Tab-separated table of C-alpha atoms and ligand atoms in Angstrom:
chain	number	residue	atom	x	y	z
A	164	MET	CA	0.000	0.000	0.000
A	165	LYS	CA	1.285	3.450	-0.831
A	166	GLU	CA	1.916	5.353	2.356
A	167	GLN	CA	-0.514	8.170	2.968
A	168	THR	CA	0.923	11.362	4.314
A	169	ILE	CA	0.765	11.021	8.050
A	170	PRO	CA	0.063	14.299	9.846
A	171	TYR	CA	2.563	15.458	12.447
A	172	LYS	CA	-0.082	14.880	15.091
A	173	ILE	CA	-2.896	12.360	14.818
A	174	TYR	CA	-5.830	13.628	16.829
A	175	LEU	CA	-9.029	11.790	17.564
A	176	ASP	CA	-12.364	13.548	17.797
A	177	GLU	CA	-13.895	14.080	21.199
A	178	ASP	CA	-16.504	11.391	20.551
A	179	GLU	CA	-13.710	8.949	19.737
A	180	ILE	CA	-12.477	8.995	23.350
A	181	PRO	CA	-12.946	5.375	24.430
A	182	LYS	CA	-16.145	4.693	26.356
A	183	GLN	CA	-14.769	1.616	28.104
A	184	TRP	CA	-11.518	0.646	29.765
A	185	TYR	CA	-9.926	-2.636	28.777
A	186	ASN	CA	-8.985	-5.228	31.394
A	187	LEU	CA	-6.000	-7.073	29.936
A	188	ARG	CA	-6.211	-9.857	32.551
A	189	ALA	CA	-9.356	-11.153	30.873
A	190	ASP	CA	-7.199	-12.313	27.954
A	191	MET	CA	-4.373	-13.779	30.038
A	192	LYS	CA	-4.300	-17.563	30.331
A	193	ASN	CA	-1.796	-17.345	33.169
A	194	LYS	CA	-3.520	-14.868	35.446
A	195	PRO	CA	-1.470	-12.801	37.865
A	196	ALA	CA	-1.305	-14.435	41.312
A	197	PRO	CA	-3.829	-13.133	43.866
A	198	LEU	CA	-2.946	-10.435	46.400
A	199	LEU	CA	-2.257	-11.907	49.835
A	200	ASP	CA	-3.386	-10.704	53.233
A	201	PRO	CA	-0.236	-9.765	55.225
A	202	GLU	CA	-1.800	-11.115	58.429
A	203	THR	CA	-2.884	-14.557	57.207
A	204	MET	CA	-0.896	-14.966	53.973
A	205	GLN	CA	-4.161	-16.124	52.378
A	206	PRO	CA	-5.720	-14.488	49.281
A	207	MET	CA	-7.020	-11.056	50.167
A	208	THR	CA	-10.816	-10.957	50.458
A	209	ALA	CA	-12.933	-8.137	49.067
A	210	ASP	CA	-14.207	-7.411	52.594
A	211	LYS	CA	-10.723	-6.853	53.896
A	212	LEU	CA	-9.646	-4.777	50.905
A	213	ARG	CA	-12.674	-2.544	51.417
A	214	THR	CA	-11.276	-1.346	54.722
A	215	VAL	CA	-8.387	0.249	52.824
A	216	PHE	CA	-9.638	0.863	49.292
A	217	CYS	CA	-12.844	2.246	47.753
A	218	GLU	CA	-15.659	-0.218	47.167
A	219	GLU	CA	-15.883	-0.167	43.399
A	220	LEU	CA	-12.119	-0.052	42.958
A	221	VAL	CA	-11.869	-3.271	44.976
A	222	GLN	CA	-14.232	-4.940	42.511
A	223	GLN	CA	-12.109	-3.734	39.609
A	224	GLU	CA	-8.958	-4.921	41.356
A	225	LEU	CA	-10.249	-8.441	41.872
A	226	ASP	CA	-11.992	-8.945	38.540
A	227	ASP	CA	-9.742	-10.822	36.159
A	228	THR	CA	-12.416	-12.016	33.741
A	229	THR	CA	-14.503	-9.007	32.614
A	230	PRO	CA	-12.753	-7.627	29.517
A	231	TYR	CA	-14.372	-4.172	29.408
A	232	PHE	CA	-15.584	-1.715	32.056
A	233	ASP	CA	-17.788	1.239	31.124
A	234	ILE	CA	-16.177	4.599	31.854
A	235	PRO	CA	-18.784	6.567	33.857
A	236	ALA	CA	-20.059	9.716	32.113
A	237	GLU	CA	-18.708	11.964	34.919
A	238	ILE	CA	-15.197	10.657	34.265
A	239	ARG	CA	-15.586	10.993	30.505
A	240	ASP	CA	-16.600	14.626	31.018
A	241	PHE	CA	-13.398	15.256	32.923
A	242	TYR	CA	-11.323	13.390	30.319
A	243	LYS	CA	-12.632	15.837	27.728
A	244	MET	CA	-10.702	18.633	29.442
A	245	TYR	CA	-7.392	17.162	28.325
A	246	ARG	CA	-8.140	14.168	26.108
A	247	PRO	CA	-7.867	12.761	23.527
A	248	SER	CA	-4.113	13.194	23.811
A	249	PRO	CA	-2.132	13.554	20.590
A	250	LEU	CA	-0.194	10.772	18.915
A	251	THR	CA	2.723	12.491	17.250
A	252	ARG	CA	5.018	11.321	14.489
A	253	ALA	CA	8.546	12.232	15.567
A	254	TYR	CA	9.609	13.424	12.105
A	255	TYR	CA	12.273	15.774	13.483
A	256	LEU	CA	13.787	13.184	15.786
A	257	GLU	CA	13.827	10.655	12.930
A	258	LYS	CA	15.624	13.180	10.741
A	259	ALA	CA	18.222	13.965	13.413
A	260	LEU	CA	18.892	10.251	13.845
A	261	GLY	CA	18.954	9.581	10.112
A	262	THR	CA	16.870	6.481	10.661
A	263	PRO	CA	14.468	4.780	8.256
A	264	ALA	CA	12.346	3.857	11.299
A	265	LYS	CA	9.044	5.600	11.846
A	266	ILE	CA	8.679	6.831	15.390
A	267	TYR	CA	5.429	7.839	17.093
A	268	TYR	CA	4.850	9.008	20.618
A	269	LYS	CA	1.687	9.267	22.663
A	270	PHE	CA	1.953	12.409	24.780
A	271	GLU	CA	0.259	12.307	28.185
A	272	GLY	CA	1.769	15.496	29.613
A	273	GLY	CA	-0.853	17.926	28.295
A	274	ASN	CA	-2.505	18.672	31.624
A	275	THR	CA	-1.364	20.665	34.672
A	276	SER	CA	-0.238	17.579	36.601
A	277	GLY	CA	2.047	16.988	33.642
A	278	SER	CA	1.594	13.231	33.361
A	279	HIS	CA	-0.671	10.289	32.572
A	280	LYS	CA	-1.489	9.875	36.277
A	281	LEU	CA	-4.574	12.066	35.986
A	282	ASN	CA	-6.268	9.288	33.963
A	283	SER	CA	-6.506	7.123	37.063
A	284	ALA	CA	-6.681	9.904	39.666
A	285	ILE	CA	-9.981	11.164	38.301
A	286	ALA	CA	-11.413	7.631	38.241
A	287	GLN	CA	-10.346	6.918	41.812
A	288	ALA	CA	-11.655	10.266	43.087
A	289	TYR	CA	-14.961	9.619	41.325
A	290	TYR	CA	-15.481	6.235	43.004
A	291	ALA	CA	-14.513	7.686	46.402
A	292	LYS	CA	-17.079	10.457	45.964
A	293	LYS	CA	-19.720	8.027	44.754
A	294	GLN	CA	-19.198	5.996	47.915
A	295	GLY	CA	-19.823	9.116	50.021
A	296	LEU	CA	-16.308	9.352	51.462
A	297	ARG	CA	-14.905	12.567	52.954
A	298	GLY	CA	-11.453	12.170	51.512
A	299	VAL	CA	-8.524	10.056	50.388
A	300	THR	CA	-4.886	9.634	51.391
A	301	THR	CA	-1.977	8.731	49.188
A	302	GLU	CA	1.761	8.873	48.740
A	303	THR	CA	3.702	10.636	46.037
A	304	GLY	CA	7.303	10.260	44.950
A	305	ALA	CA	8.330	12.719	42.280
A	306	GLY	CA	5.022	14.531	42.822
A	307	GLN	CA	3.059	13.834	39.644
A	308	TRP	CA	0.623	11.448	41.271
A	309	GLY	CA	-0.003	13.767	44.218
A	310	THR	CA	-0.642	16.643	41.838
A	311	ALA	CA	-2.971	14.575	39.681
A	312	LEU	CA	-4.921	13.376	42.695
A	313	SER	CA	-5.157	16.929	44.087
A	314	MET	CA	-6.680	18.083	40.797
A	315	ALA	CA	-9.125	15.190	40.761
A	316	CYS	CA	-10.134	15.729	44.400
A	317	ALA	CA	-10.671	19.450	43.798
A	318	TYR	CA	-13.010	18.560	40.923
A	319	PHE	CA	-15.103	16.236	43.107
A	320	ASP	CA	-14.721	18.293	46.307
A	321	LEU	CA	-12.872	15.630	48.313
A	322	ASP	CA	-10.243	16.135	51.005
A	323	CYS	CA	-6.819	15.023	49.768
A	324	ARG	CA	-3.894	14.147	52.066
A	325	VAL	CA	-0.587	13.444	50.414
A	326	TYR	CA	2.526	11.869	51.970
A	327	MET	CA	5.400	13.034	49.822
A	328	VAL	CA	8.781	11.256	49.827
A	329	LYS	CA	11.013	13.616	51.804
A	330	VAL	CA	13.811	14.014	49.205
A	331	SER	CA	11.236	15.095	46.620
A	332	TYR	CA	9.485	17.364	49.129
A	333	GLU	CA	12.775	19.165	49.646
A	334	GLN	CA	13.932	19.104	46.020
A	335	LYS	CA	10.589	20.090	44.521
A	336	PRO	CA	8.967	22.735	46.722
A	337	PHE	CA	6.908	24.025	43.788
A	338	ARG	CA	5.315	20.619	43.262
A	339	ARG	CA	4.082	20.865	46.825
A	340	GLU	CA	2.669	24.322	46.165
A	341	VAL	CA	0.781	23.155	43.081
A	342	MET	CA	-0.871	20.478	45.215
A	343	ARG	CA	-1.785	23.090	47.801
A	344	VAL	CA	-3.326	25.296	45.117
A	345	TYR	CA	-5.688	22.396	44.461
A	346	GLY	CA	-6.439	22.133	48.177
A	347	ALA	CA	-4.371	19.105	49.202
A	348	SER	CA	-2.393	18.892	52.426
A	349	VAL	CA	1.150	17.647	51.921
A	350	THR	CA	3.324	15.949	54.569
A	351	PRO	CA	6.982	14.966	54.031
A	352	SER	CA	7.496	11.229	54.603
A	353	PRO	CA	8.673	9.637	56.841
A	354	SER	CA	6.857	11.863	59.316
A	355	GLU	CA	6.170	11.886	63.031
A	356	SER	CA	2.434	11.910	62.344
A	357	THR	CA	2.038	8.136	61.960
A	358	ALA	CA	3.248	5.181	64.040
A	359	VAL	CA	4.920	3.584	61.028
A	360	GLY	CA	6.647	6.884	60.162
A	361	ARG	CA	8.010	7.194	63.687
A	362	LYS	CA	9.266	3.615	63.553
A	363	ILE	CA	11.064	4.166	60.248
A	364	LEU	CA	12.632	7.413	61.508
A	365	GLU	CA	13.893	5.612	64.592
A	366	LYS	CA	15.503	2.901	62.451
A	367	HIS	CA	16.825	5.210	59.712
A	368	PRO	CA	17.258	8.690	61.182
A	369	GLY	CA	17.830	11.313	58.499
A	370	THR	CA	16.464	9.103	55.688
A	371	GLY	CA	15.145	10.829	52.590
A	372	GLY	CA	12.289	8.355	52.537
A	373	SER	CA	11.003	6.026	49.861
A	374	LEU	CA	7.735	5.337	48.106
A	375	GLY	CA	7.245	2.132	50.068
A	376	CYS	CA	7.494	4.015	53.327
A	377	ALA	CA	5.191	6.860	52.211
A	378	ILE	CA	2.623	4.220	51.197
A	379	SER	CA	2.697	2.738	54.700
A	380	GLU	CA	2.044	6.150	56.215
A	381	ALA	CA	-0.806	6.953	53.837
A	382	VAL	CA	-2.475	3.590	54.500
A	383	GLU	CA	-2.207	4.092	58.251
A	384	ALA	CA	-3.697	7.583	57.958
A	385	ALA	CA	-6.611	6.326	55.833
A	386	THR	CA	-7.492	3.417	58.089
A	387	SER	CA	-7.333	5.517	61.244
A	388	MET	CA	-9.694	8.256	60.023
A	389	GLU	CA	-13.458	7.930	59.549
A	390	GLY	CA	-14.627	8.386	55.936
A	391	TYR	CA	-11.203	8.044	54.322
A	392	ARG	CA	-9.696	5.468	52.014
A	393	TYR	CA	-6.257	5.025	50.538
A	394	VAL	CA	-5.663	5.404	46.799
A	395	LEU	CA	-2.597	4.426	44.795
A	396	GLY	CA	-1.218	5.843	41.556
A	397	SER	CA	0.500	2.782	40.115
A	398	VAL	CA	1.265	-0.938	40.534
A	399	LEU	CA	-2.326	-2.018	41.278
A	400	THR	CA	-4.289	-3.522	38.428
A	401	GLN	CA	-7.189	-1.055	38.784
A	402	VAL	CA	-4.708	1.709	37.893
A	403	MET	CA	-3.570	-0.150	34.805
A	404	LEU	CA	-7.209	-0.626	33.864
A	405	HIS	CA	-7.812	3.154	33.925
A	406	GLN	CA	-4.575	3.749	32.046
A	407	SER	CA	-5.753	1.482	29.225
A	408	ILE	CA	-7.277	4.670	27.820
A	409	ILE	CA	-3.743	5.524	26.606
A	410	GLY	CA	-3.425	2.341	24.584
A	411	LEU	CA	-7.003	2.374	23.313
A	412	GLU	CA	-6.593	5.918	21.984
A	413	THR	CA	-3.207	5.047	20.506
A	414	LYS	CA	-4.677	2.065	18.719
A	415	ALA	CA	-7.650	4.076	17.426
A	416	ALA	CA	-5.303	6.756	16.054
A	417	LEU	CA	-2.992	4.233	14.388
A	418	ASP	CA	-5.944	2.339	12.923
A	419	LYS	CA	-7.193	5.569	11.331
A	420	TYR	CA	-4.152	5.526	9.084
A	421	GLY	CA	-3.727	1.766	8.855
A	422	ILE	CA	-0.450	1.885	10.791
A	423	LYS	CA	0.731	-1.293	12.492
A	424	PRO	CA	3.490	-0.827	15.051
A	425	ASP	CA	6.355	-3.309	15.267
A	426	ILE	CA	7.721	-2.224	18.629
A	427	ILE	CA	5.906	-0.578	21.546
A	428	ILE	CA	8.006	0.936	24.287
A	429	GLY	CA	7.215	2.400	27.683
A	430	CYS	CA	9.073	3.386	30.803
A	431	ALA	CA	8.322	1.221	33.803
A	432	GLY	CA	8.111	2.413	37.383
A	433	GLY	CA	5.171	0.539	38.866
A	434	GLY	CA	4.028	-0.356	35.352
A	435	SER	CA	0.795	1.612	34.943
A	436	ASN	CA	1.569	3.708	31.858
A	437	LEU	CA	3.345	0.848	30.125
A	438	GLY	CA	0.542	-1.562	30.990
A	439	GLY	CA	-2.061	0.941	29.797
A	440	LEU	CA	-0.223	1.718	26.572
A	441	ILE	CA	0.365	-1.864	25.551
A	442	ALA	CA	-2.926	-3.310	26.853
A	443	PRO	CA	-5.004	-3.519	23.638
A	444	PHE	CA	-1.960	-4.557	21.581
A	445	MET	CA	-0.939	-7.182	24.123
A	446	GLY	CA	-4.532	-8.400	24.119
A	447	GLU	CA	-4.257	-9.017	20.366
A	448	LYS	CA	-0.955	-10.798	20.861
A	449	LEU	CA	-2.370	-12.998	23.635
A	450	ARG	CA	-5.363	-13.881	21.468
A	451	GLY	CA	-3.045	-14.724	18.580
A	452	GLU	CA	-4.435	-11.976	16.322
A	453	ALA	CA	-1.278	-9.923	15.865
A	454	ASP	CA	2.342	-9.814	16.910
A	455	TYR	CA	4.254	-6.949	18.461
A	456	ARG	CA	7.455	-6.508	20.446
A	457	PHE	CA	6.956	-4.811	23.806
A	458	ILE	CA	9.845	-3.261	25.712
A	459	ALA	CA	9.705	-2.148	29.335
A	460	VAL	CA	12.452	0.341	30.159
A	461	GLU	CA	13.596	0.796	33.732
A	462	PRO	CA	16.432	2.670	35.436
A	463	ALA	CA	19.625	0.691	35.978
A	464	SER	CA	19.627	2.076	39.535
A	465	CYS	CA	16.247	0.483	40.375
A	466	PRO	CA	16.124	-2.602	38.102
A	467	SER	CA	13.094	-4.580	39.320
A	468	LEU	CA	12.392	-6.521	36.115
A	469	THR	CA	15.940	-7.060	34.896
A	470	ARG	CA	17.585	-7.910	38.234
A	471	GLY	CA	14.698	-8.503	40.642
A	472	ARG	CA	13.034	-11.713	41.770
A	473	PHE	CA	9.554	-12.903	40.802
A	474	VAL	CA	8.129	-13.663	44.247
A	475	TYR	CA	5.521	-12.486	46.699
A	476	ASP	CA	6.586	-9.283	48.389
A	477	TYR	CA	5.160	-6.457	50.414
A	478	CYS	CA	4.062	-3.447	48.397
A	479	ASP	CA	5.234	-1.082	51.153
A	480	THR	CA	8.044	-0.819	53.685
A	481	GLY	CA	5.673	-0.945	56.637
A	482	MET	CA	4.185	-4.294	55.521
A	483	VAL	CA	0.605	-3.122	55.992
A	484	CYS	CA	-0.499	-3.407	52.337
A	485	PRO	CA	-1.398	-6.715	50.708
A	486	LEU	CA	1.447	-8.767	49.273
A	487	ALA	CA	1.715	-9.096	45.521
A	488	LYS	CA	3.554	-11.628	43.402
A	489	MET	CA	5.760	-9.472	41.253
A	490	TYR	CA	9.294	-8.740	40.136
A	491	THR	CA	10.779	-7.005	43.140
A	492	LEU	CA	14.005	-5.784	44.661
A	493	GLY	CA	12.537	-6.229	48.141
A	494	SER	CA	10.460	-3.658	49.957
A	495	ASN	CA	13.543	-2.619	51.982
A	496	PHE	CA	15.378	-1.597	48.834
A	497	ILE	CA	15.978	2.150	48.848
A	498	PRO	CA	17.365	3.444	45.540
A	499	ALA	CA	20.464	5.623	45.562
A	500	GLY	CA	19.878	9.303	46.287
A	501	SER	CA	21.699	10.146	43.052
A	502	HIS	CA	18.826	8.652	41.079
A	503	ALA	CA	16.719	11.302	39.360
A	504	GLY	CA	13.006	11.509	39.894
A	505	GLY	CA	10.468	8.732	39.613
A	506	LEU	CA	10.647	5.059	38.674
A	507	ARG	CA	12.050	4.413	42.157
A	508	TYR	CA	9.531	1.794	43.208
A	509	HIS	CA	10.944	-1.569	44.360
A	510	GLY	CA	8.273	-3.708	42.668
A	511	MET	CA	6.338	-3.954	39.411
A	512	SER	CA	2.700	-4.438	38.397
A	513	PRO	CA	1.752	-8.102	38.998
A	514	VAL	CA	0.137	-8.190	35.537
A	515	LEU	CA	3.264	-6.994	33.744
A	516	SER	CA	5.427	-9.179	35.979
A	517	GLN	CA	3.455	-12.261	34.938
A	518	LEU	CA	3.565	-11.317	31.250
A	519	TYR	CA	7.304	-10.686	31.431
A	520	HIS	CA	7.830	-13.942	33.283
A	521	ASP	CA	5.886	-15.810	30.590
A	522	GLY	CA	7.938	-14.242	27.815
A	523	TRP	CA	5.346	-11.906	26.291
A	524	MET	CA	7.390	-8.791	26.915
A	525	GLU	CA	11.049	-7.702	27.033
A	526	ALA	CA	12.719	-5.486	29.588
A	527	ARG	CA	15.895	-3.448	29.633
A	528	ALA	CA	17.633	-1.220	32.139
A	529	VAL	CA	19.237	2.074	31.084
A	530	GLU	CA	21.640	4.392	32.874
A	531	GLN	CA	20.564	7.875	33.770
A	532	THR	CA	23.195	9.892	31.883
A	533	SER	CA	22.191	8.095	28.673
A	534	VAL	CA	18.555	8.813	29.550
A	535	PHE	CA	19.220	12.536	29.873
A	536	GLU	CA	21.226	12.514	26.667
A	537	ALA	CA	18.150	11.128	24.906
A	538	ALA	CA	15.937	13.653	26.724
A	539	GLN	CA	18.078	16.523	25.503
A	540	LEU	CA	18.047	15.254	21.924
A	541	PHE	CA	14.275	14.892	22.101
A	542	ALA	CA	13.789	18.395	23.538
A	543	ARG	CA	15.995	19.906	20.835
A	544	THR	CA	14.307	18.077	17.971
A	545	GLU	CA	10.655	17.597	18.977
A	546	GLY	CA	10.392	20.645	21.220
A	547	THR	CA	8.771	19.100	24.276
A	548	LEU	CA	10.795	19.001	27.501
A	549	PRO	CA	10.315	15.391	28.581
A	550	ALA	CA	10.040	14.076	32.147
A	551	PRO	CA	13.099	12.037	33.168
A	552	GLU	CA	10.806	9.019	33.597
A	553	SER	CA	9.465	9.326	30.054
A	554	SER	CA	13.001	9.776	28.781
A	555	HIS	CA	13.759	6.157	29.614
A	556	ALA	CA	11.320	5.248	26.851
A	557	ILE	CA	12.877	7.842	24.542
A	558	ARG	CA	16.289	6.249	25.146
A	559	ALA	CA	15.048	2.820	24.114
A	560	ALA	CA	13.119	4.204	21.113
A	561	VAL	CA	16.241	6.035	19.925
A	562	ASP	CA	18.342	2.881	20.359
A	563	GLU	CA	15.837	0.817	18.380
A	564	ALA	CA	15.718	3.481	15.661
A	565	LEU	CA	19.517	3.481	15.476
A	566	LYS	CA	19.465	-0.294	15.038
A	567	CYS	CA	17.115	0.242	12.089
A	568	LYS	CA	19.635	2.675	10.667
A	569	GLU	CA	22.239	-0.097	10.686
A	570	THR	CA	19.986	-2.746	9.188
A	571	GLY	CA	17.978	-0.456	6.920
A	572	GLU	CA	14.705	-1.751	8.344
A	573	GLU	CA	11.739	0.635	8.298
A	574	LYS	CA	10.236	-0.449	11.574
A	575	THR	CA	7.396	1.420	13.199
A	576	ILE	CA	8.140	2.285	16.795
A	577	VAL	CA	5.583	3.673	19.235
A	578	PHE	CA	6.558	4.926	22.654
A	579	GLY	CA	4.777	6.526	25.573
A	580	LEU	CA	5.822	10.086	26.390
A	581	THR	CA	4.288	10.065	29.826
A	582	GLY	CA	4.947	13.616	30.913
A	583	THR	CA	6.814	16.891	30.969
A	584	GLY	CA	9.914	17.681	32.995
A	585	TYR	CA	9.389	21.243	34.237
A	586	PHE	CA	9.702	20.160	37.866
A	587	ASP	CA	12.843	18.173	37.198
A	588	MET	CA	15.170	21.051	36.465
A	589	TYR	CA	17.409	20.119	39.390
A	590	ALA	CA	18.171	16.836	37.634
A	591	TYR	CA	18.558	18.607	34.280
A	592	GLN	CA	20.890	21.094	35.963
A	593	ARG	CA	23.116	18.280	37.200
A	594	TYR	CA	23.133	16.852	33.700
A	595	ASN	CA	23.926	20.224	32.111
A	596	ASP	CA	26.745	20.822	34.603
A	597	GLY	CA	28.212	17.394	33.894
A	598	GLU	CA	27.618	16.349	37.486
A	599	MET	CA	25.199	13.535	36.854
A	600	THR	CA	26.597	10.091	37.559
A	601	ASP	CA	25.373	6.586	36.802
A	602	TYR	CA	24.673	4.397	39.716
A	603	LEU	CA	24.450	0.639	39.506
A	604	PRO	CA	23.604	-1.163	42.723
A	605	ASN	CA	26.065	-4.019	43.253
A	606	ASP	CA	24.943	-7.556	44.032
A	607	GLU	CA	25.567	-7.022	47.719
A	608	GLU	CA	23.204	-4.056	47.850
A	609	LEU	CA	20.576	-5.991	45.943
A	610	SER	CA	20.941	-8.978	48.241
A	611	ARG	CA	20.230	-6.708	51.215
A	612	GLY	CA	16.887	-5.928	49.583
A	613	PHE	CA	16.261	-9.614	48.870
A	614	ASP	CA	17.038	-10.453	52.506
A	615	GLY	CA	13.911	-8.520	53.438
A	616	LEU	CA	11.636	-10.670	51.266
A	617	PRO	CA	8.934	-12.511	53.201
A	618	ILE	CA	9.690	-16.164	53.744
A	619	PHE	CA	6.802	-18.592	53.358
A	620	ASP	CA	5.595	-21.208	50.916
A	621	SER	CA	3.816	-19.562	48.025
B	31	PLP	C1	4.666	8.091	37.642
B	31	PLP	C2	5.270	8.316	36.337
B	31	PLP	C3	5.847	7.260	35.606
B	31	PLP	C4	5.975	5.860	36.124
B	31	PLP	O1	4.841	5.261	36.640
B	31	PLP	P1	4.188	3.979	35.966
B	31	PLP	O2	3.178	3.522	36.927
B	31	PLP	O3	5.282	2.988	35.756
B	31	PLP	O4	3.598	4.423	34.712
B	31	PLP	C5	6.340	7.534	34.360
B	31	PLP	N1	6.306	8.766	33.849
B	31	PLP	C6	5.784	9.803	34.520
B	31	PLP	C7	5.784	11.162	33.886
B	31	PLP	C8	5.239	9.616	35.780
B	31	PLP	O5	4.701	10.645	36.425
């Protein structure tokens, strides 16, 4: 077929915003292992989960057979404020690389929170409101999730309490202020305000905190206050379900022009954007209808998929959340302070972990200076200042495009550009000043994380 001229940006119409989310688990023969109750080590019951999470979100979390969930009209209305998001052909990046590959990116940074996290934040806030709750608690690392949730809570008039990893709280004071503009209260974690926070501070005085430890604090706060529940911005399968909007829109846009991707790439922290982006394509692959290569890209300093173990582990440092079977570095693993921004989580979505384990997906770890090099090239060619997290995907897309240059193959590469990097200028500054270093945890450091894995027959 003669190639049509592909516009720089492929937009969908408003009425082409998907009306349902897609639940990838429905098409998996090997389902992800059930969440376990940390007290009994038995599969977590809906009743127990309801004490921590919102009612309807619990149902979504546990449902691994229903392929599609209707997106409520109230959520679709909110989506219209910033969706559909553009799918852009990276003509200028391709030209700079001199590659025959065709590169597309799905940009999720076109809202004030600056990332894809708003897609799930608005869904979670909606279900909390529908249940008649007063508010929600959560943790935030780099700050994007906290910002997204603050926006969503403001829209539905819910109280929002955010535990922010202390290093980020100190490095990104303006992130905190954005959350406060939207009415959230923000506490640096670990804090003295929870029992688990006090315990962690006693054990690790002066620690800059971690996501796992902020999660423990947020869960404790939610379960000790009337009318509150805890919400989470990644890792859980309900989050991936909401993020499937990214992949569904991407697929609709590509289908408009009859484009079939060969390689789909996403950065992987807890796995929600990657899982959402690849979901409908992976569904086709699982059903034997099409074939694609999927690449998860993670930081070499926090390499859960490429160097972690596929076992049951705690989702948080305080061991109050359910256990999940996933690729993990151990919930005690605290990434090096020199690591920039997000993607610091010790574990990975149980769905993606299972798919990776079964060979449906590839993973690679990249070092941060090479990530920022790719980020700079992208900013200079495509214009958008990418988030460091997203730049992991850019790195892999550039590397794949350079391989095509060697072999002369005209592959079509799609990657997720999850957000913008305006709040990451401290990291960019270190890169610009030549002060950024690469940090690879050695086996000894990793084994310290593995030593903290729960021991039981699973
Ligand atoms: C949170 C975040 C990520 C990583 O989270 P996932 O759950 O792995 O998607 C990636 N990019 C940006 C911009 C983020 O804010």
